[in-house]
PDB file of C-alpha atoms in Angstrom:
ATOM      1  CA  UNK A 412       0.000   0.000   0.000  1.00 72.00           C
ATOM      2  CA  UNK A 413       0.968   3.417  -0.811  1.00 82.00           C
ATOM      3  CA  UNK A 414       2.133   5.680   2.210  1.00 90.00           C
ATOM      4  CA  UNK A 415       4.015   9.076   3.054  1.00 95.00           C
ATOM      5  CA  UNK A 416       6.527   9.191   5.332  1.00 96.00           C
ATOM      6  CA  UNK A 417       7.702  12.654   7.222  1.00 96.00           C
ATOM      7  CA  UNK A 418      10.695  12.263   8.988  1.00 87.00           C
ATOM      8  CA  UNK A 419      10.032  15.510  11.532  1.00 88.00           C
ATOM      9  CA  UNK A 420       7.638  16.003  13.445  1.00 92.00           C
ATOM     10  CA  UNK A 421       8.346  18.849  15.025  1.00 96.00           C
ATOM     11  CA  UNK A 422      10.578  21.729  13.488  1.00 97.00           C
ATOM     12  CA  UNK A 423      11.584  25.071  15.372  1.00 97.00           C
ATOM     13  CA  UNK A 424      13.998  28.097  13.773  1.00 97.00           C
ATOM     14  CA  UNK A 425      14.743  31.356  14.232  1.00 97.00           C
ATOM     15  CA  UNK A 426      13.768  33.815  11.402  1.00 97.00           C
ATOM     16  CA  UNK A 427      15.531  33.883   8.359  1.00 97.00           C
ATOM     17  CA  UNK A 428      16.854  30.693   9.423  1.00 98.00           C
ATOM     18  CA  UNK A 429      16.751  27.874   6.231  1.00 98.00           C
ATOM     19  CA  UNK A 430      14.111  25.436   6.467  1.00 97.00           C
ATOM     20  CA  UNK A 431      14.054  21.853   4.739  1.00 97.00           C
ATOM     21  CA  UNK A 432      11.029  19.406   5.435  1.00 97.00           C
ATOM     22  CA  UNK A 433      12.122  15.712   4.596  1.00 96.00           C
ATOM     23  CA  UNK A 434       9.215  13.433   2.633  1.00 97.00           C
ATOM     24  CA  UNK A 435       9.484  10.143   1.059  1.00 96.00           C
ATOM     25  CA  UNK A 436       6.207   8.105  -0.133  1.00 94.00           C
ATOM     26  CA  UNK A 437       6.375   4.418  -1.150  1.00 89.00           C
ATOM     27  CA  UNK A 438       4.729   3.913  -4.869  1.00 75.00           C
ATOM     28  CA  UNK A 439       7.280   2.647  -8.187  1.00 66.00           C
ATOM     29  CA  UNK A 440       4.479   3.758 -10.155  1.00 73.00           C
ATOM     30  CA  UNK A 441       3.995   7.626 -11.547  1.00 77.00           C
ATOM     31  CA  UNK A 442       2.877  10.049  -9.047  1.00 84.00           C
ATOM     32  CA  UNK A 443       1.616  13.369  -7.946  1.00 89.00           C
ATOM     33  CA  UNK A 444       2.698  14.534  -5.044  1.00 93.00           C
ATOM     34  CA  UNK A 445       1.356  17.979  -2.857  1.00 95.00           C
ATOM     35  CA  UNK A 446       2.453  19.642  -0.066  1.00 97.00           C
ATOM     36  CA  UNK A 447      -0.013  21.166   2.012  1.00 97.00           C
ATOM     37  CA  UNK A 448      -0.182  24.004   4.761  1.00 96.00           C
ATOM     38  CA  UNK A 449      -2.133  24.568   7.752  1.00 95.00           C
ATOM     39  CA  UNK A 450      -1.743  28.088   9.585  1.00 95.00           C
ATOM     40  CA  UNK A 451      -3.132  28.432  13.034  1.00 92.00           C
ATOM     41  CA  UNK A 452      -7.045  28.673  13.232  1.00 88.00           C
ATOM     42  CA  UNK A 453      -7.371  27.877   8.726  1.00 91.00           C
ATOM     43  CA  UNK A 454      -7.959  25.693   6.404  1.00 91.00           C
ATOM     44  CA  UNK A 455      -5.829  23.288   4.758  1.00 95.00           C
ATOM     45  CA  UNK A 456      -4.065  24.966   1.705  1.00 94.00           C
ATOM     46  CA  UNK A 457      -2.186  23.595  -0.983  1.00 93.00           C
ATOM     47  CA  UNK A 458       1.182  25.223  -0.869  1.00 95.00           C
ATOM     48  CA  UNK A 459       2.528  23.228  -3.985  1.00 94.00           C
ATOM     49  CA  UNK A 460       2.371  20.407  -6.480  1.00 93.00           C
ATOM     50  CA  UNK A 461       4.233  18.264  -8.689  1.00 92.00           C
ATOM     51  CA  UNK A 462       2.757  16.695 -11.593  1.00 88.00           C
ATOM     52  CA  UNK A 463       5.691  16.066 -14.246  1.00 87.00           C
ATOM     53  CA  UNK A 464       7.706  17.979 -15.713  1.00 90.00           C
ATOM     54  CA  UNK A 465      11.253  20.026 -14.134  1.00 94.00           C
ATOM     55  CA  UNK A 466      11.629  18.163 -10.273  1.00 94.00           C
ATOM     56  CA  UNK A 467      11.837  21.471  -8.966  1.00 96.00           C
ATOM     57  CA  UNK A 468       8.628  22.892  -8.401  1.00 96.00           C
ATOM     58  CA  UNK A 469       8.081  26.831  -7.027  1.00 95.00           C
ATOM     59  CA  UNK A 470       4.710  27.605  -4.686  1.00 94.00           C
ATOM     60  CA  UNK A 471       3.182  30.073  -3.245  1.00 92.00           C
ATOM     61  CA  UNK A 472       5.023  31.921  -0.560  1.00 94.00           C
ATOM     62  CA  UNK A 473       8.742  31.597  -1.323  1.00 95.00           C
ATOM     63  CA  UNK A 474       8.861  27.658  -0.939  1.00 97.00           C
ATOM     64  CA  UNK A 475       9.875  25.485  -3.259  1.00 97.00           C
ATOM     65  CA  UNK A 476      10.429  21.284  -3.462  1.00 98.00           C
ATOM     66  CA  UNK A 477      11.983  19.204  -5.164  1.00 96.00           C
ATOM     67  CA  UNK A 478      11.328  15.828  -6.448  1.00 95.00           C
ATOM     68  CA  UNK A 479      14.280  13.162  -6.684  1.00 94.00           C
ATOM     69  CA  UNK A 480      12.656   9.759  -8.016  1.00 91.00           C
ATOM     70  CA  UNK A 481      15.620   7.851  -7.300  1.00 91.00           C
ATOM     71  CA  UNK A 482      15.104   8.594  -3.392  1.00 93.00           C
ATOM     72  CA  UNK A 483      11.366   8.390  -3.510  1.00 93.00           C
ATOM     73  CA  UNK A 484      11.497  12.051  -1.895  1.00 95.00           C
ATOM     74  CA  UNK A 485       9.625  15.326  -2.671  1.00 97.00           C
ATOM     75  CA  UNK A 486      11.686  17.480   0.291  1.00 97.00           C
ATOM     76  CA  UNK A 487      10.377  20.841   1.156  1.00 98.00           C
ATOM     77  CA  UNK A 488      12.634  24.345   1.268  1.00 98.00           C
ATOM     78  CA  UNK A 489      12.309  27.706   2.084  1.00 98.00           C
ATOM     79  CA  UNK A 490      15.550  29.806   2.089  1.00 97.00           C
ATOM     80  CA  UNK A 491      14.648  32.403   4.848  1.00 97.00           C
ATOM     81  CA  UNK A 492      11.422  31.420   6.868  1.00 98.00           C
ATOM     82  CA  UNK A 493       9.554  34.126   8.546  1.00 97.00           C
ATOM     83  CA  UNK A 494       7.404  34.077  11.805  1.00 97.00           C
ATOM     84  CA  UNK A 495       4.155  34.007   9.525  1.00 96.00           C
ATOM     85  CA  UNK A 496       5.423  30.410   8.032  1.00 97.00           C
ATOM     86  CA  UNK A 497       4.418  28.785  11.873  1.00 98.00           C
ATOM     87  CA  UNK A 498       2.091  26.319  10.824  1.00 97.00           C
ATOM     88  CA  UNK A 499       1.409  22.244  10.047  1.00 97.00           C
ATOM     89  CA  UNK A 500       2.754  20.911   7.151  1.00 98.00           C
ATOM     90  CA  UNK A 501       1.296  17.632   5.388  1.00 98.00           C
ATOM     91  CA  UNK A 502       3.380  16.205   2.345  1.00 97.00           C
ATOM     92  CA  UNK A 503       0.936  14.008   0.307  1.00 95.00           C
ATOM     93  CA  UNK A 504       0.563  11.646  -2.944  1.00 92.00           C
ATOM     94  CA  UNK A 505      -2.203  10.707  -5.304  1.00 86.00           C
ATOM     95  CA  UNK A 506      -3.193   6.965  -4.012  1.00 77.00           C
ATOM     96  CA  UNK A 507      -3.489   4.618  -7.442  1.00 67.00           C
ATOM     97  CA  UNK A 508      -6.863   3.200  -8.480  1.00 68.00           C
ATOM     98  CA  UNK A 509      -8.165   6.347  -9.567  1.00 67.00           C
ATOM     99  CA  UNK A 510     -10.668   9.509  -7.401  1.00 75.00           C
ATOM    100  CA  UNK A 511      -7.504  11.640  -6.858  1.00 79.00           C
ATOM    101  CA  UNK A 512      -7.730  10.526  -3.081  1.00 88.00           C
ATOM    102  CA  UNK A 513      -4.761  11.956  -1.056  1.00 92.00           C
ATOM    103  CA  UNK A 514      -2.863  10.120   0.858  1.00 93.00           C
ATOM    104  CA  UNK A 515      -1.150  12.272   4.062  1.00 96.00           C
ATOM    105  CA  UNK A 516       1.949  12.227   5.815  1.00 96.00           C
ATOM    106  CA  UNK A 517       1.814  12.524   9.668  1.00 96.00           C
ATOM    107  CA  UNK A 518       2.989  16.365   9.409  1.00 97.00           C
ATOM    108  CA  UNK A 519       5.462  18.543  10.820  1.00 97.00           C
ATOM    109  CA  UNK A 520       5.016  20.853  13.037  1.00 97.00           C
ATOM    110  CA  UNK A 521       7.032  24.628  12.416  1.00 97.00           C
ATOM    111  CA  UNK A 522       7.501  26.745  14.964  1.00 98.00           C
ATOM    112  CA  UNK A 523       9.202  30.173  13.558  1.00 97.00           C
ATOM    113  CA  UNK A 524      10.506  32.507  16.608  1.00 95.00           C
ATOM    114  CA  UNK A 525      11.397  35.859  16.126  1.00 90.00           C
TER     115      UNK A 525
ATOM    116  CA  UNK B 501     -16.414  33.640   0.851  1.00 53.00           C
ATOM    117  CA  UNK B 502     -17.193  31.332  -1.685  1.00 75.00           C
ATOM    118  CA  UNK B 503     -14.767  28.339  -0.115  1.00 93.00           C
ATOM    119  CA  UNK B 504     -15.983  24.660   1.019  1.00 96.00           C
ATOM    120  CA  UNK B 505     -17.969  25.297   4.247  1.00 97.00           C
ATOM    121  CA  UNK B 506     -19.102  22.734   7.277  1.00 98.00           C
ATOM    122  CA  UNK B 507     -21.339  22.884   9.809  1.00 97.00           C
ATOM    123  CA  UNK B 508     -21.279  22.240  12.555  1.00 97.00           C
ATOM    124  CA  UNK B 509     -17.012  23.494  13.645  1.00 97.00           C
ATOM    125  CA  UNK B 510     -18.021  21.742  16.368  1.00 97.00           C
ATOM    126  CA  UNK B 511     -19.235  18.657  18.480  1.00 98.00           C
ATOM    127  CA  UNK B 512     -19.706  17.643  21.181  1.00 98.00           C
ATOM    128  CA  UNK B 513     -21.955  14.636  21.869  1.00 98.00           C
ATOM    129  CA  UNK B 514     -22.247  11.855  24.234  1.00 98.00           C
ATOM    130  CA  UNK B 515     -21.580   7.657  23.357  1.00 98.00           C
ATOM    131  CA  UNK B 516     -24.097   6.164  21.536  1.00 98.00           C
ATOM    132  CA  UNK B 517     -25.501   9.556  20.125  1.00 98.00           C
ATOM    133  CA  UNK B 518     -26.012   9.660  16.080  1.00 98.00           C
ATOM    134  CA  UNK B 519     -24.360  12.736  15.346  1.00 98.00           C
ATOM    135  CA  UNK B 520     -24.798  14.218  11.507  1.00 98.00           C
ATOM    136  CA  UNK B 521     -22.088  16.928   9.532  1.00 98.00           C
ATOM    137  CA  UNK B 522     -22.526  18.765   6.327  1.00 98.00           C
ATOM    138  CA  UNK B 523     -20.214  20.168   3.688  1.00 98.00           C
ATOM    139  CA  UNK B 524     -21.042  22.632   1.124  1.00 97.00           C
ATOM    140  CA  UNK B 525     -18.633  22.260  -1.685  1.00 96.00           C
ATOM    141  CA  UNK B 526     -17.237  25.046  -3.869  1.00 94.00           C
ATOM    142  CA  UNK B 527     -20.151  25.767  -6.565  1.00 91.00           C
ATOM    143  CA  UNK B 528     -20.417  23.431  -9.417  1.00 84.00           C
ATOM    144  CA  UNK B 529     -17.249  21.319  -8.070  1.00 91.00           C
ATOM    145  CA  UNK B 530     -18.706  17.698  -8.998  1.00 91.00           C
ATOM    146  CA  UNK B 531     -16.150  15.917  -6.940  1.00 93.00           C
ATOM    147  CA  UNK B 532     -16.521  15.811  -3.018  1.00 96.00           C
ATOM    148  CA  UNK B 533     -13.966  13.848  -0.598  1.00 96.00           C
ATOM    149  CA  UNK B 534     -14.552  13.171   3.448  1.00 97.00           C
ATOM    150  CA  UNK B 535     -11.223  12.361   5.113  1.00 97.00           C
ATOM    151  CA  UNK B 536     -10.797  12.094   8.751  1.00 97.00           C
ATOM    152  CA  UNK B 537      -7.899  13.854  11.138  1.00 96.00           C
ATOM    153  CA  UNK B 538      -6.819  12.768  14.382  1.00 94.00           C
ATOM    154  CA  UNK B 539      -4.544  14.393  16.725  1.00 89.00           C
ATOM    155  CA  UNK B 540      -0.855  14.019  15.403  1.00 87.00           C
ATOM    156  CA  UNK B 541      -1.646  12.305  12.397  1.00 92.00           C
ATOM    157  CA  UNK B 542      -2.536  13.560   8.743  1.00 95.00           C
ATOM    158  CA  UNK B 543      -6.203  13.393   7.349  1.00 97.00           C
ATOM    159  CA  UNK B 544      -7.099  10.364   6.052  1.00 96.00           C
ATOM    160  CA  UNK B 545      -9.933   9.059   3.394  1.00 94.00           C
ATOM    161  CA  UNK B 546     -12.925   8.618   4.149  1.00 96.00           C
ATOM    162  CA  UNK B 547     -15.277   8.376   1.169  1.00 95.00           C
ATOM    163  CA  UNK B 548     -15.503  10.118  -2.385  1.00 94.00           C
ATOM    164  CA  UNK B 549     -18.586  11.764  -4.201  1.00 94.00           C
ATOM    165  CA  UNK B 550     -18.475  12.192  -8.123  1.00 92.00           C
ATOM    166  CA  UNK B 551     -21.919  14.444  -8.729  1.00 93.00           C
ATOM    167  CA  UNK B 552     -24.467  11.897  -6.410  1.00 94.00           C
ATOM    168  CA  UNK B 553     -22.907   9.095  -6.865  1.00 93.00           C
ATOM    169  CA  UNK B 554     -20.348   6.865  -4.024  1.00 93.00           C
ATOM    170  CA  UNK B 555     -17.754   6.157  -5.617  1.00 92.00           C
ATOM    171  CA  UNK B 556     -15.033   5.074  -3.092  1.00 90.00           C
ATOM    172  CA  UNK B 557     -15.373   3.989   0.560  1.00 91.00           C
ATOM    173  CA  UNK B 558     -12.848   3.580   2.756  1.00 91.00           C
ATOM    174  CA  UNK B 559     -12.593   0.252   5.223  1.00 87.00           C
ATOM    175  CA  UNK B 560     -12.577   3.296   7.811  1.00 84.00           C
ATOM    176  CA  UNK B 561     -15.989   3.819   7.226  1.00 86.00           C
ATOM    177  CA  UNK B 562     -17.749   0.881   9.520  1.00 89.00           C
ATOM    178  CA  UNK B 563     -20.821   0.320   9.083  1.00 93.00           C
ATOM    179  CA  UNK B 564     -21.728   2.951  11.583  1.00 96.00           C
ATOM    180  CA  UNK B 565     -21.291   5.677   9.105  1.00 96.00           C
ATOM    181  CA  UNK B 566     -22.998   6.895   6.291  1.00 96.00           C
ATOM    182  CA  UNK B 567     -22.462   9.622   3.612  1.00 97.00           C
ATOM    183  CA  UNK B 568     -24.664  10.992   1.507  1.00 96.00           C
ATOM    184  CA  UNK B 569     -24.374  13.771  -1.709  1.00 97.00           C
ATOM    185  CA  UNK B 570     -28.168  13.982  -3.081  1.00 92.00           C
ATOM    186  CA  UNK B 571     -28.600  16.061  -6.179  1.00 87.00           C
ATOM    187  CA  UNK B 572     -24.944  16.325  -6.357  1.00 87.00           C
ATOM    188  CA  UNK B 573     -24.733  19.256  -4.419  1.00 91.00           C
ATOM    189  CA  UNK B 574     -24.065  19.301  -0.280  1.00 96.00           C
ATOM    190  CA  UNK B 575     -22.924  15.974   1.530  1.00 98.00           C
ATOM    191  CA  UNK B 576     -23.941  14.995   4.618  1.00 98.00           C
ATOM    192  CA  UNK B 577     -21.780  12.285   7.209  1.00 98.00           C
ATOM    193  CA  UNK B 578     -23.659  10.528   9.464  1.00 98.00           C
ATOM    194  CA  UNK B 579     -22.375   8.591  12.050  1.00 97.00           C
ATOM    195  CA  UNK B 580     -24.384   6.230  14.020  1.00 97.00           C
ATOM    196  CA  UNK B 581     -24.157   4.858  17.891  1.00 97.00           C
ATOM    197  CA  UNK B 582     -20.883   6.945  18.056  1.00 98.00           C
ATOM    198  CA  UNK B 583     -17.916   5.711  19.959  1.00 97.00           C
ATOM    199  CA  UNK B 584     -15.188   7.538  22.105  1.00 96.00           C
ATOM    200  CA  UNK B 585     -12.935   6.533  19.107  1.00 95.00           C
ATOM    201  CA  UNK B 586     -14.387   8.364  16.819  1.00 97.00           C
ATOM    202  CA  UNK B 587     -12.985  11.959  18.363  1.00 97.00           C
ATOM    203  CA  UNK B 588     -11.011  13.595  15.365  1.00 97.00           C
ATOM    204  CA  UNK B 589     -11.423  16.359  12.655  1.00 97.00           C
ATOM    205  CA  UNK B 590     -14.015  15.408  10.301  1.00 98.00           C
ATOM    206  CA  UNK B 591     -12.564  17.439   6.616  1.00 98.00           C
ATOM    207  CA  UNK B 592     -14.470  18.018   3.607  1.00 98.00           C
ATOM    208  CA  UNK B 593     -12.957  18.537   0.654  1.00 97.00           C
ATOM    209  CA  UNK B 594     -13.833  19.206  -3.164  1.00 95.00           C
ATOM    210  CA  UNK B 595     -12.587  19.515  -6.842  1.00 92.00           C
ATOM    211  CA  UNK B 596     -13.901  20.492 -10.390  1.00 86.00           C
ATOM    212  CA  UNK B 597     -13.396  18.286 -13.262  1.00 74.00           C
ATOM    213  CA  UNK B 598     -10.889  20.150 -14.945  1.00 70.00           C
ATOM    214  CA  UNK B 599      -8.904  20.824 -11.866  1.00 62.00           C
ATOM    215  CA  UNK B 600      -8.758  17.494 -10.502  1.00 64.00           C
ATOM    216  CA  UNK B 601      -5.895  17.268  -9.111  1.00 75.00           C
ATOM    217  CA  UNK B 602      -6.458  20.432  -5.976  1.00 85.00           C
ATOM    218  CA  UNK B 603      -8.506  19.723  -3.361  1.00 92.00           C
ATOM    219  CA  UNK B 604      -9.756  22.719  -1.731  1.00 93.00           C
ATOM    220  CA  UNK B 605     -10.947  21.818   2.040  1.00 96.00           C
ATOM    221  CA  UNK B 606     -13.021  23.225   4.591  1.00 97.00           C
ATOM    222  CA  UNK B 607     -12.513  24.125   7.967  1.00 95.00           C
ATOM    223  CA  UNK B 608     -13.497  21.009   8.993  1.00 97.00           C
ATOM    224  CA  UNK B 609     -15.864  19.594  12.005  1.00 98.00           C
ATOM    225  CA  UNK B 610     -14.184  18.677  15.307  1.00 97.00           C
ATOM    226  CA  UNK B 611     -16.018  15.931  17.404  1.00 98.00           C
ATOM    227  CA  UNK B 612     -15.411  15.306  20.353  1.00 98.00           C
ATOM    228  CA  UNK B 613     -17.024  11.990  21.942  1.00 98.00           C
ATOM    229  CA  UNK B 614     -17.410  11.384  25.633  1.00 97.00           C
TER     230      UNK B 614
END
């Protein structure tokens, strides 16, 4: 079965510190993977998304990820985070079989201090 | 706002209660998901609308529960004789044909069950 691993759970920097979220999913096959972002008190938001194409994929918000199929990893970066980035971040993956269903990562946690 | 809405944010109900949700997708998104968050853990799948029709349901879904999308528009999740166990964030989440592959979710409906 298809599944998302994050390998931190919980993440804390300083500002303007850079930030790197690991993420590795198990599937051989083709995939589409997402990161998505939760601020304090919203909604879940996609941040970015990978479809095909160049492995290194921009979003919204200065982050950007990269996708390396030999490692099974879509890895998260933002050069400089800012206090506004503190929020939950789920990696996720397109499960096969069709419906577009996403399947999560546990999340990490970012805690940005001033 | 013209985002995916739920109602209630909110429950609280005792064991053994039926307790029911609803989701209002985006307008004229024909594709509505239900996934299920509990603490520490990413949201997971619950069941998938395409216009009126179940299309997907996830061995999550016991028998106790039961979704619903009539006339293709709002969804309803029922859940029947609840159990402590089923404490977590209820999500809703929908897509348009053409953009299939974003999910835009809504704020989601946090039960609690003592």
């Amino acid at each position: 079965a298809q599944s998302v691993s994050q390998h931190n759970h919980h993440v804390i920097l300083s500002e303007a510190a850079s930030l790197e979220l690991g993420c590795n999913y198990s599937y051989g096959g083709t995939v589409n993977l997402f990161w998505y972002v939760q601020y304090p008190g919203q909604h879940l938001q996609l941040l970015l998304k990978y479809f095909s194409g160049d492995p290194l994929v921009k979003g919204i918000k200065g982050f950007e990820a990269e996708f390396i199929k030999s490692k099974f990893s879509f890895n998260l970066r933002k050069p400089s985070v800012q206090w506004s980035d503190t929020a939950e971040y789920f990696c996720a993956v397109f499960a096969s079989g069709g419906y577009n269903k996403l399947i999560f990562g546990a999340g990490t946690r970012l805690a940005v201090h001033p | 706002d013209t985002g995916v809405s739920q109602d209630p944010r909110h429950k609280i109900t005792k064991r053994g209660q039926n307790v029911t949700f609803r989701c209002d997708p985006i307008s004229e998104h024909n594709r509505l998901y239900w996934y299920r968050q509990t603490l520490g853990q990413g949201p997971e799948f619950l069941t998938y609308f395409q216009n009126e029709a179940q299309l997907e349901k996830s061995r999550l879904l016991s028998d106790r529960f039961s979704a619903e999308r009539p006339k293709g528009s709002f969804s309803t999740l029922e859940i029947q004789r609840t159990e402590q166990g089923d404490s977590a964030m209820y999500l809703c989440a929908s897509s348009s044909r053409e953009g299939a592959y974003e999910q835009y979710f809504g704020p989601g409906t946090r039960l609690t069950v003592t």
